[in-house]
mmCIF file with all atom_site columns, C-alpha atoms in Angstrom:
data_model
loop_
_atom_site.group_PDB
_atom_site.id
_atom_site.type_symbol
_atom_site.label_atom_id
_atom_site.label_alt_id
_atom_site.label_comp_id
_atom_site.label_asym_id
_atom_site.label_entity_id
_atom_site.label_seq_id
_atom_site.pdbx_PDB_ins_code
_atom_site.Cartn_x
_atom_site.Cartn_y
_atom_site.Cartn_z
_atom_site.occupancy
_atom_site.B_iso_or_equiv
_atom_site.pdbx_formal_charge
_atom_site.auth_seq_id
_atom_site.auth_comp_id
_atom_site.auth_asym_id
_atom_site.auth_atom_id
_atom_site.pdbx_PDB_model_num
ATOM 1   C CA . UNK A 1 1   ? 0.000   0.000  0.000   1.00 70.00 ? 424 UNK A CA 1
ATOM 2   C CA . UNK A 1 2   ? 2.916   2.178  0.934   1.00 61.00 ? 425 UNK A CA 1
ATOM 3   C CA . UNK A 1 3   ? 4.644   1.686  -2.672  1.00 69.00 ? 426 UNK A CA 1
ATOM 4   C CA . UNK A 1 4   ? 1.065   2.465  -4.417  1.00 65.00 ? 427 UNK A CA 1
ATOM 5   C CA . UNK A 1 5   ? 1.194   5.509  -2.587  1.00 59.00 ? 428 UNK A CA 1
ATOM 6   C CA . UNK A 1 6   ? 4.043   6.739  -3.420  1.00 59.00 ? 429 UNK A CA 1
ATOM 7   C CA . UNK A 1 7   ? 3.741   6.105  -6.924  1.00 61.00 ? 430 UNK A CA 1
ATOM 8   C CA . UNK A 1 8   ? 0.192   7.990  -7.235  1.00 59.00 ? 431 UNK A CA 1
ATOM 9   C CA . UNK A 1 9   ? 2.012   10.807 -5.452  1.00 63.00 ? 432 UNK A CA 1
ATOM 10  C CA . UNK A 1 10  ? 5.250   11.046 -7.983  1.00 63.00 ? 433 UNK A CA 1
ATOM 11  C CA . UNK A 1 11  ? 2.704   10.939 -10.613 1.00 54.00 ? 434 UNK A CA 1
ATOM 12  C CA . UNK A 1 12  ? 1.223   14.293 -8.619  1.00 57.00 ? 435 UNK A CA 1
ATOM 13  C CA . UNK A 1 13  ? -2.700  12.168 -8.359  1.00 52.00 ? 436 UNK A CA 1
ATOM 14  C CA . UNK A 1 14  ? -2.723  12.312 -4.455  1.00 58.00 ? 437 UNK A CA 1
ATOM 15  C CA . UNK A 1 15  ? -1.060  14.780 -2.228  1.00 58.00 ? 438 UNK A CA 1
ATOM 16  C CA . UNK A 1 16  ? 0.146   14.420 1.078   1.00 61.00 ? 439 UNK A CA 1
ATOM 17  C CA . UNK A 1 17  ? -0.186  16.408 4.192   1.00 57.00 ? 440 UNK A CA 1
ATOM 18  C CA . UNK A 1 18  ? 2.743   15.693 5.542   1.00 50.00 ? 441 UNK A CA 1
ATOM 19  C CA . UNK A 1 19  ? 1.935   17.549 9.296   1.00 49.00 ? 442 UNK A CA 1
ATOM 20  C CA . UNK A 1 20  ? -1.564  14.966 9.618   1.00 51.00 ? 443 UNK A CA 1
ATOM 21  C CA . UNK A 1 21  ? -0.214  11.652 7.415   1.00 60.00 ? 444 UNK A CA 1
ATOM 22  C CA . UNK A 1 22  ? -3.685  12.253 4.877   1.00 61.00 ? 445 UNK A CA 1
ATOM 23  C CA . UNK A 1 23  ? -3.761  12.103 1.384   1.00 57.00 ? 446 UNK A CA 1
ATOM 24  C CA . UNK A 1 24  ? -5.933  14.147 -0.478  1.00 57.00 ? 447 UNK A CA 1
ATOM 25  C CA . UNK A 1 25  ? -7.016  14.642 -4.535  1.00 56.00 ? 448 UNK A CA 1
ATOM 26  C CA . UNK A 1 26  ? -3.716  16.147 -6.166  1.00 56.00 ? 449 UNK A CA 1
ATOM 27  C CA . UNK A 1 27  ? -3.475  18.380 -9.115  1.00 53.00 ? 450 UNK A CA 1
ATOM 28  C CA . UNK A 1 28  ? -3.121  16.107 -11.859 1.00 53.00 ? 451 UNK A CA 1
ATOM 29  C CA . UNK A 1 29  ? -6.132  14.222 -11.172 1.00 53.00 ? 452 UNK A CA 1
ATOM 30  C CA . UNK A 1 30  ? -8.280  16.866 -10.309 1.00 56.00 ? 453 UNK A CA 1
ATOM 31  C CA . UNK A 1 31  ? -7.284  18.358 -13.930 1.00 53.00 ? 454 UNK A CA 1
ATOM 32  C CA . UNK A 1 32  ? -7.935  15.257 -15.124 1.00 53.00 ? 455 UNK A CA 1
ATOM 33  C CA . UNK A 1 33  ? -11.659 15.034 -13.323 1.00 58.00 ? 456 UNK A CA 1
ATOM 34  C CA . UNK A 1 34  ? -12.182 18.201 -14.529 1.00 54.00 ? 457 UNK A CA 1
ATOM 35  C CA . UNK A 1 35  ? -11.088 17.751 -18.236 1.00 54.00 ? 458 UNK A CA 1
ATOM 36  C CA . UNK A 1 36  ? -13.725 14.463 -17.901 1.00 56.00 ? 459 UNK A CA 1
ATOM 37  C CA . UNK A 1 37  ? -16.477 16.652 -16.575 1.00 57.00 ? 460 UNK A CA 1
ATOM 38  C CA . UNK A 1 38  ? -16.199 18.786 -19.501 1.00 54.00 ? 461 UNK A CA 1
ATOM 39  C CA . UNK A 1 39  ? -16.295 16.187 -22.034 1.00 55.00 ? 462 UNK A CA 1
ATOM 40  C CA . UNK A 1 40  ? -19.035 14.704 -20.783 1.00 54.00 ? 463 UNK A CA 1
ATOM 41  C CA . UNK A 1 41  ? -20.554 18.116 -20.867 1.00 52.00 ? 464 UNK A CA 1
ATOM 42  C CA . UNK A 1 42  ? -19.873 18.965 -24.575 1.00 50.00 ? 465 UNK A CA 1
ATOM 43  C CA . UNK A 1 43  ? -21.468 15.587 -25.792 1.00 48.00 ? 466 UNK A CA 1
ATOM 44  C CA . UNK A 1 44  ? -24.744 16.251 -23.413 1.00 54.00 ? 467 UNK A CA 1
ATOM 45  C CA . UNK A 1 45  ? -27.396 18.452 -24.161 1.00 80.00 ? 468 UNK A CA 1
ATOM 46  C CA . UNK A 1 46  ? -26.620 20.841 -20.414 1.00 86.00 ? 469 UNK A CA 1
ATOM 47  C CA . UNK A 1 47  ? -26.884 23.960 -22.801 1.00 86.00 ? 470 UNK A CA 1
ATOM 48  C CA . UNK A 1 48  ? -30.476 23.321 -24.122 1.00 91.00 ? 471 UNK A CA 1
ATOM 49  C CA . UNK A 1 49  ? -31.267 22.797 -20.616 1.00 93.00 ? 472 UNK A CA 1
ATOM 50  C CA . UNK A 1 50  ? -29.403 25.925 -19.646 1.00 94.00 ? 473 UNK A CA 1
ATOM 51  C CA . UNK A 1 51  ? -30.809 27.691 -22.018 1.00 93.00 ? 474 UNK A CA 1
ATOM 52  C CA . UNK A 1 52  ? -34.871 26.854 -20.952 1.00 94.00 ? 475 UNK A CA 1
ATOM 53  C CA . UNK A 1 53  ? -33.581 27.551 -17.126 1.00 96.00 ? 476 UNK A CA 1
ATOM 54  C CA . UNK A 1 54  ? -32.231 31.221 -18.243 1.00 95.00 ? 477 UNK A CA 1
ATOM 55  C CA . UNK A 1 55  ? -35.809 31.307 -20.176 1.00 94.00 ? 478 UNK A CA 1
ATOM 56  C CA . UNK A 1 56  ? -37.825 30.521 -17.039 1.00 94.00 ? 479 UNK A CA 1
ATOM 57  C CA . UNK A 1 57  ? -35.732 32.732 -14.682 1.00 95.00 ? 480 UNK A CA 1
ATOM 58  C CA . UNK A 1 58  ? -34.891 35.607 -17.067 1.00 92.00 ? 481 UNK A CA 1
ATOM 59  C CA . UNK A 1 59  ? -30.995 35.608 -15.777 1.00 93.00 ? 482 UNK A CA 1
ATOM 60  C CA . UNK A 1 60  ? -27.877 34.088 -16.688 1.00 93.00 ? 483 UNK A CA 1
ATOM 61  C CA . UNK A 1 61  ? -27.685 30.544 -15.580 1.00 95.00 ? 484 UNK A CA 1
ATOM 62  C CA . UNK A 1 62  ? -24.387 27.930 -15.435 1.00 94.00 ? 485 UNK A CA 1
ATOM 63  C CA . UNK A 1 63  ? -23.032 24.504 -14.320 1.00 93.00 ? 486 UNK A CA 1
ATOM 64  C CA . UNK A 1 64  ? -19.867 24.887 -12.206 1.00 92.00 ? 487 UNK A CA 1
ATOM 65  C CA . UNK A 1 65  ? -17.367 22.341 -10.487 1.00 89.00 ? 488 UNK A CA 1
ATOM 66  C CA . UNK A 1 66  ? -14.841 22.801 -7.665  1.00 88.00 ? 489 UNK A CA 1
ATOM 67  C CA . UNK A 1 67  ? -11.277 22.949 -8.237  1.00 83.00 ? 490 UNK A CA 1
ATOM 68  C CA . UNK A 1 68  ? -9.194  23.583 -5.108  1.00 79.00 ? 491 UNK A CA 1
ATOM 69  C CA . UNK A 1 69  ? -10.386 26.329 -4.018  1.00 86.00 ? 492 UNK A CA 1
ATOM 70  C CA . UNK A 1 70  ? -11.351 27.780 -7.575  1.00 89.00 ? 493 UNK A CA 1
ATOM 71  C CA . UNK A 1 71  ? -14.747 27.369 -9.103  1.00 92.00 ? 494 UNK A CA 1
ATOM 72  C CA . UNK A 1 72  ? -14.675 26.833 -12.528 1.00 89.00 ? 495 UNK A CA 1
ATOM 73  C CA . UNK A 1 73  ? -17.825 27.445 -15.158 1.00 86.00 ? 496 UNK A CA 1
ATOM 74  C CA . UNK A 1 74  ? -17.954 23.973 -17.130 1.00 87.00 ? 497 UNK A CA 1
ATOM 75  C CA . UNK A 1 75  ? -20.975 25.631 -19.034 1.00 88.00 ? 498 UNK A CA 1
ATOM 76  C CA . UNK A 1 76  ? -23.102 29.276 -19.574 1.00 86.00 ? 499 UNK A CA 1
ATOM 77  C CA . UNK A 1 77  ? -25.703 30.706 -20.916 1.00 88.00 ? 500 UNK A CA 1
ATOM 78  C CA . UNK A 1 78  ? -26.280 34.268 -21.048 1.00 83.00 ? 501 UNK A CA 1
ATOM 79  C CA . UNK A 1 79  ? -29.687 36.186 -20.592 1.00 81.00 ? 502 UNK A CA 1
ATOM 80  C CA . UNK A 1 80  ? -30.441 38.497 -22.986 1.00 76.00 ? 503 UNK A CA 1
ATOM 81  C CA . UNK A 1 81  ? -30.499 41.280 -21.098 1.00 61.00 ? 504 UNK A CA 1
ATOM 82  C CA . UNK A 1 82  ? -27.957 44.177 -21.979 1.00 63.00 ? 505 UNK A CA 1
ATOM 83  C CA . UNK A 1 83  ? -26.823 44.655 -18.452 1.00 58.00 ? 506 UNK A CA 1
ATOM 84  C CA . UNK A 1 84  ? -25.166 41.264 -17.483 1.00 55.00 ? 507 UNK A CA 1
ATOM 85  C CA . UNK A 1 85  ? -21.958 40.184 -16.124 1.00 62.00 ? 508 UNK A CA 1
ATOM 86  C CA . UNK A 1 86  ? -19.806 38.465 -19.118 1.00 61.00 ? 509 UNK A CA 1
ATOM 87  C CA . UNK A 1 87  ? -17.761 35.157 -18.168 1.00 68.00 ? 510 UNK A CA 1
ATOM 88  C CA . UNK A 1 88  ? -16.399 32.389 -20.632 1.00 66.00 ? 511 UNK A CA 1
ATOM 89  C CA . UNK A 1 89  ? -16.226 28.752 -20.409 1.00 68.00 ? 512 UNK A CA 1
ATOM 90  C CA . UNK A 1 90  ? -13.934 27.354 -18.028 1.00 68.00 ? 513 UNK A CA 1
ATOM 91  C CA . UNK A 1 91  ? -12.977 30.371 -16.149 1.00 76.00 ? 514 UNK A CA 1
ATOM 92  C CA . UNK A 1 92  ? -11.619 30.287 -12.807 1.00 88.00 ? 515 UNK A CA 1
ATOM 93  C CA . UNK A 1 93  ? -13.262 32.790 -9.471  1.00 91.00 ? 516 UNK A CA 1
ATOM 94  C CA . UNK A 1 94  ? -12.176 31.754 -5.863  1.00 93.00 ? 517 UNK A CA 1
ATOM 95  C CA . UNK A 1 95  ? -14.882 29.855 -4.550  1.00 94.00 ? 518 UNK A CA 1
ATOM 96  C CA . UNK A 1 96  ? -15.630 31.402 -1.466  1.00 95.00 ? 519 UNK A CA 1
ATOM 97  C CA . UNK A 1 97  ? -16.947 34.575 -3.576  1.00 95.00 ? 520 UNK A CA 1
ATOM 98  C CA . UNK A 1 98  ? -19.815 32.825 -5.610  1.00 96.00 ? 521 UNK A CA 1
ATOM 99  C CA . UNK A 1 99  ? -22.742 31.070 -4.649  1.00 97.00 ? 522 UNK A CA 1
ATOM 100 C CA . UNK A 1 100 ? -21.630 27.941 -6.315  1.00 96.00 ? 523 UNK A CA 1
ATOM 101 C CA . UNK A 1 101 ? -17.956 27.788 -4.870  1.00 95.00 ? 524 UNK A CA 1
ATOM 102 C CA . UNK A 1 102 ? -19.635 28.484 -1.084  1.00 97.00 ? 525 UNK A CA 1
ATOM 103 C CA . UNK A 1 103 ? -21.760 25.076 -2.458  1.00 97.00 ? 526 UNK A CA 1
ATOM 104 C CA . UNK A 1 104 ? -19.653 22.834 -3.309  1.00 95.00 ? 527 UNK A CA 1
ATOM 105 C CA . UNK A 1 105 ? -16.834 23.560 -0.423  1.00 94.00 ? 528 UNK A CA 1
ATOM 106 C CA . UNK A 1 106 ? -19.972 23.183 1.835   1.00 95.00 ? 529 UNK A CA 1
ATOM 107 C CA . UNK A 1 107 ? -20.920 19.459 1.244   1.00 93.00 ? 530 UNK A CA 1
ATOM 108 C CA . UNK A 1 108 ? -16.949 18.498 1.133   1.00 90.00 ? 531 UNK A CA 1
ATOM 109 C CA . UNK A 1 109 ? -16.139 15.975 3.422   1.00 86.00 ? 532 UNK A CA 1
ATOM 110 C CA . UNK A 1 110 ? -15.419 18.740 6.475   1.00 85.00 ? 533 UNK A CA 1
ATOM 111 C CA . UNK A 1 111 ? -11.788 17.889 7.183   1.00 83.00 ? 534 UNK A CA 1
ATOM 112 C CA . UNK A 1 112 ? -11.094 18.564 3.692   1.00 81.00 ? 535 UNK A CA 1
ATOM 113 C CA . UNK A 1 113 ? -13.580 21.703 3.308   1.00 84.00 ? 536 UNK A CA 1
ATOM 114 C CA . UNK A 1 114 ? -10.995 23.202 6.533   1.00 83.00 ? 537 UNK A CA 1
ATOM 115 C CA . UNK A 1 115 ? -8.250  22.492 5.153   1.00 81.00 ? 538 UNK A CA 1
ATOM 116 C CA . UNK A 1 116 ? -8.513  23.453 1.684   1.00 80.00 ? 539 UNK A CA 1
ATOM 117 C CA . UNK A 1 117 ? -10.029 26.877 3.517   1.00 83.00 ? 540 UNK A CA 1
ATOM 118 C CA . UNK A 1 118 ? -7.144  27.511 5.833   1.00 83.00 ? 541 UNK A CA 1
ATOM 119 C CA . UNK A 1 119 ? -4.324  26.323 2.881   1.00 78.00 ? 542 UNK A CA 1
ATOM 120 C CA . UNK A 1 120 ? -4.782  29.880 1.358   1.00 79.00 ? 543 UNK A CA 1
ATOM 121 C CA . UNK A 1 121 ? -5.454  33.579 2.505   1.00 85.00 ? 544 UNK A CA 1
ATOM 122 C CA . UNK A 1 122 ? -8.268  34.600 1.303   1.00 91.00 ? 545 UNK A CA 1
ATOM 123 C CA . UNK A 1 123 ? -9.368  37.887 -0.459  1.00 92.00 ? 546 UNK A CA 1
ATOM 124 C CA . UNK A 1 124 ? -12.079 40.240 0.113   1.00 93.00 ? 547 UNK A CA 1
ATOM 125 C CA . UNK A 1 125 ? -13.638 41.344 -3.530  1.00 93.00 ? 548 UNK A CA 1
ATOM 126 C CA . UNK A 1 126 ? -16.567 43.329 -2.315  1.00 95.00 ? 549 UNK A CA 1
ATOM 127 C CA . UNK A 1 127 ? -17.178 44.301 1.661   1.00 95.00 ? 550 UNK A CA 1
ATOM 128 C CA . UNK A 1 128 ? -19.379 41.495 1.657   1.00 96.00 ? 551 UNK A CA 1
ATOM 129 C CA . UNK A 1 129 ? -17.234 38.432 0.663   1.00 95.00 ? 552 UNK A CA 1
ATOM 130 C CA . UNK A 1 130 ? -16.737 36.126 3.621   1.00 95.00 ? 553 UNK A CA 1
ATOM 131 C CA . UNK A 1 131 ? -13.308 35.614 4.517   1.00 93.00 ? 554 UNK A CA 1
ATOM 132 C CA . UNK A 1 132 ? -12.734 34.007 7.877   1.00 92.00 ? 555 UNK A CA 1
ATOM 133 C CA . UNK A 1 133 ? -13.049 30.319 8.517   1.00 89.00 ? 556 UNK A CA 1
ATOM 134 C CA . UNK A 1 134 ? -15.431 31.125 11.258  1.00 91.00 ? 557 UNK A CA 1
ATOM 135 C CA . UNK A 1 135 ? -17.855 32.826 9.225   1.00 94.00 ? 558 UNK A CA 1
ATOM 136 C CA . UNK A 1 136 ? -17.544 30.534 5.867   1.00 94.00 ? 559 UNK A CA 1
ATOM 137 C CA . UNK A 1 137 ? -18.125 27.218 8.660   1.00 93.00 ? 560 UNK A CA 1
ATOM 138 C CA . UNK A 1 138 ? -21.349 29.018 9.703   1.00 95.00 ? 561 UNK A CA 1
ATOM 139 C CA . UNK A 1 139 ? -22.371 30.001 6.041   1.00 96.00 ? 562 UNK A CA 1
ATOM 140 C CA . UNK A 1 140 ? -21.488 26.000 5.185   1.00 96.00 ? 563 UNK A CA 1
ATOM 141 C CA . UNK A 1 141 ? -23.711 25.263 7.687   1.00 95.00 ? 564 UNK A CA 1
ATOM 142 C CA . UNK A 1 142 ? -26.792 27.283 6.695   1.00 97.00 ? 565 UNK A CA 1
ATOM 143 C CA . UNK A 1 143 ? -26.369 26.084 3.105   1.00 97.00 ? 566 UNK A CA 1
ATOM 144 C CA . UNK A 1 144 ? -26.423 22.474 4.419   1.00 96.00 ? 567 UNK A CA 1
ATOM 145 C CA . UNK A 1 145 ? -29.402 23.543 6.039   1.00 97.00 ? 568 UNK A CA 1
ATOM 146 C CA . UNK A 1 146 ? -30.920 25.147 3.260   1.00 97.00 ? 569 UNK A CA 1
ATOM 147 C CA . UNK A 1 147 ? -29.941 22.723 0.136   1.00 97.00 ? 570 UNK A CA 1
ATOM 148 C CA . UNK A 1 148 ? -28.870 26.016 -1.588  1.00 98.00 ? 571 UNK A CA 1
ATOM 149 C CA . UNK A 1 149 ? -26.598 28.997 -1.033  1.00 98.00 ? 572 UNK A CA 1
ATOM 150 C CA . UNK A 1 150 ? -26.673 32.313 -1.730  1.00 98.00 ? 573 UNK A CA 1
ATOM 151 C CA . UNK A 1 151 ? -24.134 35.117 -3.048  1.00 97.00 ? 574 UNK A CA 1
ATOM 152 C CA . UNK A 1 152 ? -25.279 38.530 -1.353  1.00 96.00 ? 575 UNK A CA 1
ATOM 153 C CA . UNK A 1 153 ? -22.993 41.064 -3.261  1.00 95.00 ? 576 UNK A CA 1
ATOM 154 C CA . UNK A 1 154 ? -19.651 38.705 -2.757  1.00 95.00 ? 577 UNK A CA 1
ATOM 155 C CA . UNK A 1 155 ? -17.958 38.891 -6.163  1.00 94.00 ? 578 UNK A CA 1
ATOM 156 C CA . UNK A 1 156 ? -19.549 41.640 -7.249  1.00 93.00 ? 579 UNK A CA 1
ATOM 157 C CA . UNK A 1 157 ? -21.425 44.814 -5.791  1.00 93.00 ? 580 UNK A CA 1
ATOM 158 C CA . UNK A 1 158 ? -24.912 44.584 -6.696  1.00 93.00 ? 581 UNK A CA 1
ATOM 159 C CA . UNK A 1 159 ? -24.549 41.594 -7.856  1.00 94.00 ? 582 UNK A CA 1
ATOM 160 C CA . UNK A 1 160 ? -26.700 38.631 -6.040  1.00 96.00 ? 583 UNK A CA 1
ATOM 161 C CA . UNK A 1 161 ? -27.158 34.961 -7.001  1.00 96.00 ? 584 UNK A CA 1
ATOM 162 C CA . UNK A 1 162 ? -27.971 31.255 -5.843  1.00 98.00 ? 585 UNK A CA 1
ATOM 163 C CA . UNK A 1 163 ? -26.591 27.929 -6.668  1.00 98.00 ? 586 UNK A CA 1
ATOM 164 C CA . UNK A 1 164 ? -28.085 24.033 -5.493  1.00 98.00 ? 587 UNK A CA 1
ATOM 165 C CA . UNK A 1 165 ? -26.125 20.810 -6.469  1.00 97.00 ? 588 UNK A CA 1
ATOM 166 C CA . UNK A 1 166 ? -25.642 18.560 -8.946  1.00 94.00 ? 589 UNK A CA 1
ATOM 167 C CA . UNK A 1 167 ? -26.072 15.084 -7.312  1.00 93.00 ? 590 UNK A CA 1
ATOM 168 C CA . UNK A 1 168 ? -24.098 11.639 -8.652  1.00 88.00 ? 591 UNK A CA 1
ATOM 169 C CA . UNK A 1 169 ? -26.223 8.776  -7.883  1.00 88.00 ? 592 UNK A CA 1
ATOM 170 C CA . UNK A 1 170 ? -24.994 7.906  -5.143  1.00 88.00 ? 593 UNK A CA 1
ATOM 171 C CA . UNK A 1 171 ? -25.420 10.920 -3.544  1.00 90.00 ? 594 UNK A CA 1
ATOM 172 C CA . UNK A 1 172 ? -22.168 12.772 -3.728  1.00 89.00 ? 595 UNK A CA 1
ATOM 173 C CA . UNK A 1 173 ? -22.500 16.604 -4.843  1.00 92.00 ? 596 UNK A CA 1
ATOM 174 C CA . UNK A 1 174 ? -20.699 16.998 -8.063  1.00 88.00 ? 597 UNK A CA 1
ATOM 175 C CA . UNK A 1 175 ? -21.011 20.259 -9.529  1.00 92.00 ? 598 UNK A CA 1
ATOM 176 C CA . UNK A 1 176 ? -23.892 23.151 -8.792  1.00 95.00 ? 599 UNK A CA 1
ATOM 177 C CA . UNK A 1 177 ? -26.063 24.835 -11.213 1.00 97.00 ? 600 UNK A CA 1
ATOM 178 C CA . UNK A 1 178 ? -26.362 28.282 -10.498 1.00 96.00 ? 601 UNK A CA 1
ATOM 179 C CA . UNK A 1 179 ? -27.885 31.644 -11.495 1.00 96.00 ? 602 UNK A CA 1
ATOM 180 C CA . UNK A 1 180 ? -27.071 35.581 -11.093 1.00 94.00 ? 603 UNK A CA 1
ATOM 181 C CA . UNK A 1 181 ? -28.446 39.046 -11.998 1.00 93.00 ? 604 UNK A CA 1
ATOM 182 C CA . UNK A 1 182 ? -27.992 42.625 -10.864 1.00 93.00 ? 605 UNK A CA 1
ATOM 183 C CA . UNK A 1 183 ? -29.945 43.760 -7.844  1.00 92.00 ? 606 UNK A CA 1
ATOM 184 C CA . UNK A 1 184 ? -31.977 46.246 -9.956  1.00 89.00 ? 607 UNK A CA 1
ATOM 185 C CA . UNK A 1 185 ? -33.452 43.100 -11.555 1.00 91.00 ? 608 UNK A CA 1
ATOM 186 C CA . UNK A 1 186 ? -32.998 40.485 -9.002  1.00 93.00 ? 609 UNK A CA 1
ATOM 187 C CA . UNK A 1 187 ? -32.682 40.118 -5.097  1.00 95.00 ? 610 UNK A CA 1
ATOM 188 C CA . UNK A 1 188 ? -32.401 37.909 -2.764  1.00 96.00 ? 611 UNK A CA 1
ATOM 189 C CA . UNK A 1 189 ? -35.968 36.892 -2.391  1.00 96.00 ? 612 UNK A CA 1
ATOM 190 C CA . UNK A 1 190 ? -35.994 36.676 -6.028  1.00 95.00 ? 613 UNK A CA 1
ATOM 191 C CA . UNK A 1 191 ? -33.157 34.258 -6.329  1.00 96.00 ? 614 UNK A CA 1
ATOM 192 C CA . UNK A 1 192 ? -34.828 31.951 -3.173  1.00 97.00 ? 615 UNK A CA 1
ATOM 193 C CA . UNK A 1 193 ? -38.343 31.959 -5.360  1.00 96.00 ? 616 UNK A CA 1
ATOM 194 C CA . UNK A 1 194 ? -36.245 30.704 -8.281  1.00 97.00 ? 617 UNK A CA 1
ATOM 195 C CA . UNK A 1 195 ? -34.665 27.331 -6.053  1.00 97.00 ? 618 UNK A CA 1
ATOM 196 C CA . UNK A 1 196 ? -37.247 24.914 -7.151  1.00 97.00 ? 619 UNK A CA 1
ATOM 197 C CA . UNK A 1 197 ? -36.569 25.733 -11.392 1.00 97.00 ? 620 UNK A CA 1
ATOM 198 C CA . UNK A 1 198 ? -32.738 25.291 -10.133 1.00 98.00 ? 621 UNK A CA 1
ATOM 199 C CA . UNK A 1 199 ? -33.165 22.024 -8.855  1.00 98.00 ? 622 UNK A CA 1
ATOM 200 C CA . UNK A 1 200 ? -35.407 21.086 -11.446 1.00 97.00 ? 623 UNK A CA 1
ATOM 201 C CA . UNK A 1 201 ? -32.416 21.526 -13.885 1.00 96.00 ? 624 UNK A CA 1
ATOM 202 C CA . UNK A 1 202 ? -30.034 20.256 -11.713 1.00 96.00 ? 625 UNK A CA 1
ATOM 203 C CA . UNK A 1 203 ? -31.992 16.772 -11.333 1.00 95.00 ? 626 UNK A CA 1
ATOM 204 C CA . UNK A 1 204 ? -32.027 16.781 -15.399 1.00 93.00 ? 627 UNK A CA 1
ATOM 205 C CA . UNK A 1 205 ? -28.254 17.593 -16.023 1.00 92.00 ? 628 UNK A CA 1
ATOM 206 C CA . UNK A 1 206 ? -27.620 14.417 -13.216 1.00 90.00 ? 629 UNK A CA 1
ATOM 207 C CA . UNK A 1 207 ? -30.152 12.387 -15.469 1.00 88.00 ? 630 UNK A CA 1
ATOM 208 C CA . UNK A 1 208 ? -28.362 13.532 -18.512 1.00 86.00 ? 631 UNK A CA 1
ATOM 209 C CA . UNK A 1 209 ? -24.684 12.935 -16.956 1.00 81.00 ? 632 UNK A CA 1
ATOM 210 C CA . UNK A 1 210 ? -25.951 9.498  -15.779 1.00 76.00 ? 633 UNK A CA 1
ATOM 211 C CA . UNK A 1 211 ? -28.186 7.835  -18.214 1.00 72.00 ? 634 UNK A CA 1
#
């Protein structure tokens, strides 16, 4: 077991804490998760279904996955409004600033969740991003809670959004769908009224992903 070890770790798919003795995901295999995840997407229909979610809610809608402590847009689709917030395929935002970042770090195993938290510093964007482990544990918890999360203003000023999972079938979160809009079209109450359509989608995408 040792040798195996060491070998995944040369080839840089584990890493090792050496302070605890744990192992966790390492770079090369979460690029090559994520490069999976996105071939899947581009041979499944997630835009069409995308694309009737941004119909339904009037606002830009995506599918997002966790890497490290980046979340990454595996798909978009943008509303049609003029005033909208522009981001392309596969870019990277720290994911303790969106909606679907807090998600996904929130139903990480918890060990993992703290320590990928406390491995960098973070950075404020707005005055409202969370930054202190205390804080993001109690937002992880309310999002538990809730089955969704919320982003009040984090990554952007007047900027608000929500984001529920994606769930593998055996119950593992593995990406979030998610959806965002300027406040002078959307708020928070708006973005709570719009879970159910969210989860909707996600359940479809998981179907799709799955079949």
């Amino acid at each position: 077991m040792h040798r195996v070890l060491v070998q995944l770790e040369t080839l840089r798919l584990i890493s090792r804490d050496r302070s605890r003795e744990r192992y966790s995901v390492g770079p090369r295999l979460s690029k090559l998760a994520f490069v999976t995840l996105r071939s899947l997407n581009q041979s499944a229909p997630i835009r069409l279904i995308l694309r009737e979610l941004v119909d339904e809610t009037g606002e830009t809608c995506n599918v997002g996955v966790l890497d490290d402590l980046d979340y990454v847009f595996l798909q978009r689709v943008e509303s049609q409004w003029p005033l909208r917030l522009h981001q392309e395929v596969g870019a990277r935002i720290p994911a303790h600033t969106v909606s679907g970042g807090k998600l996904l770090l929130a139903y990480l195993d918890p060990v993992l969740s703290r320590s990928l938290v406390k491995a960098r510093k973070l950075k404020a964007a707005t005055p409202h991003t969370l930054t202190s482990g205390a804080d993001l544990e109690a937002e992880f918890e309310r999002i538990r809670a809730a089955g969704y999360a919320l982003n009040n203003q984090e990554r952007f000023e007047g900027v608000v959004g929500v984001a529920v999972p994606v769930f593998d079938p055996d119950g593992n979160v593995l990406a979030s769908v998610g959806m965002h809009g300027p406040q002078s079209r959307v708020t928070i109450k708006t973005c709570e009224r719009h879970v159910p359509r969210l989860q909707q989608a996600a359940e479809r995408i998981a179907r799709v992903w799955f079949k």
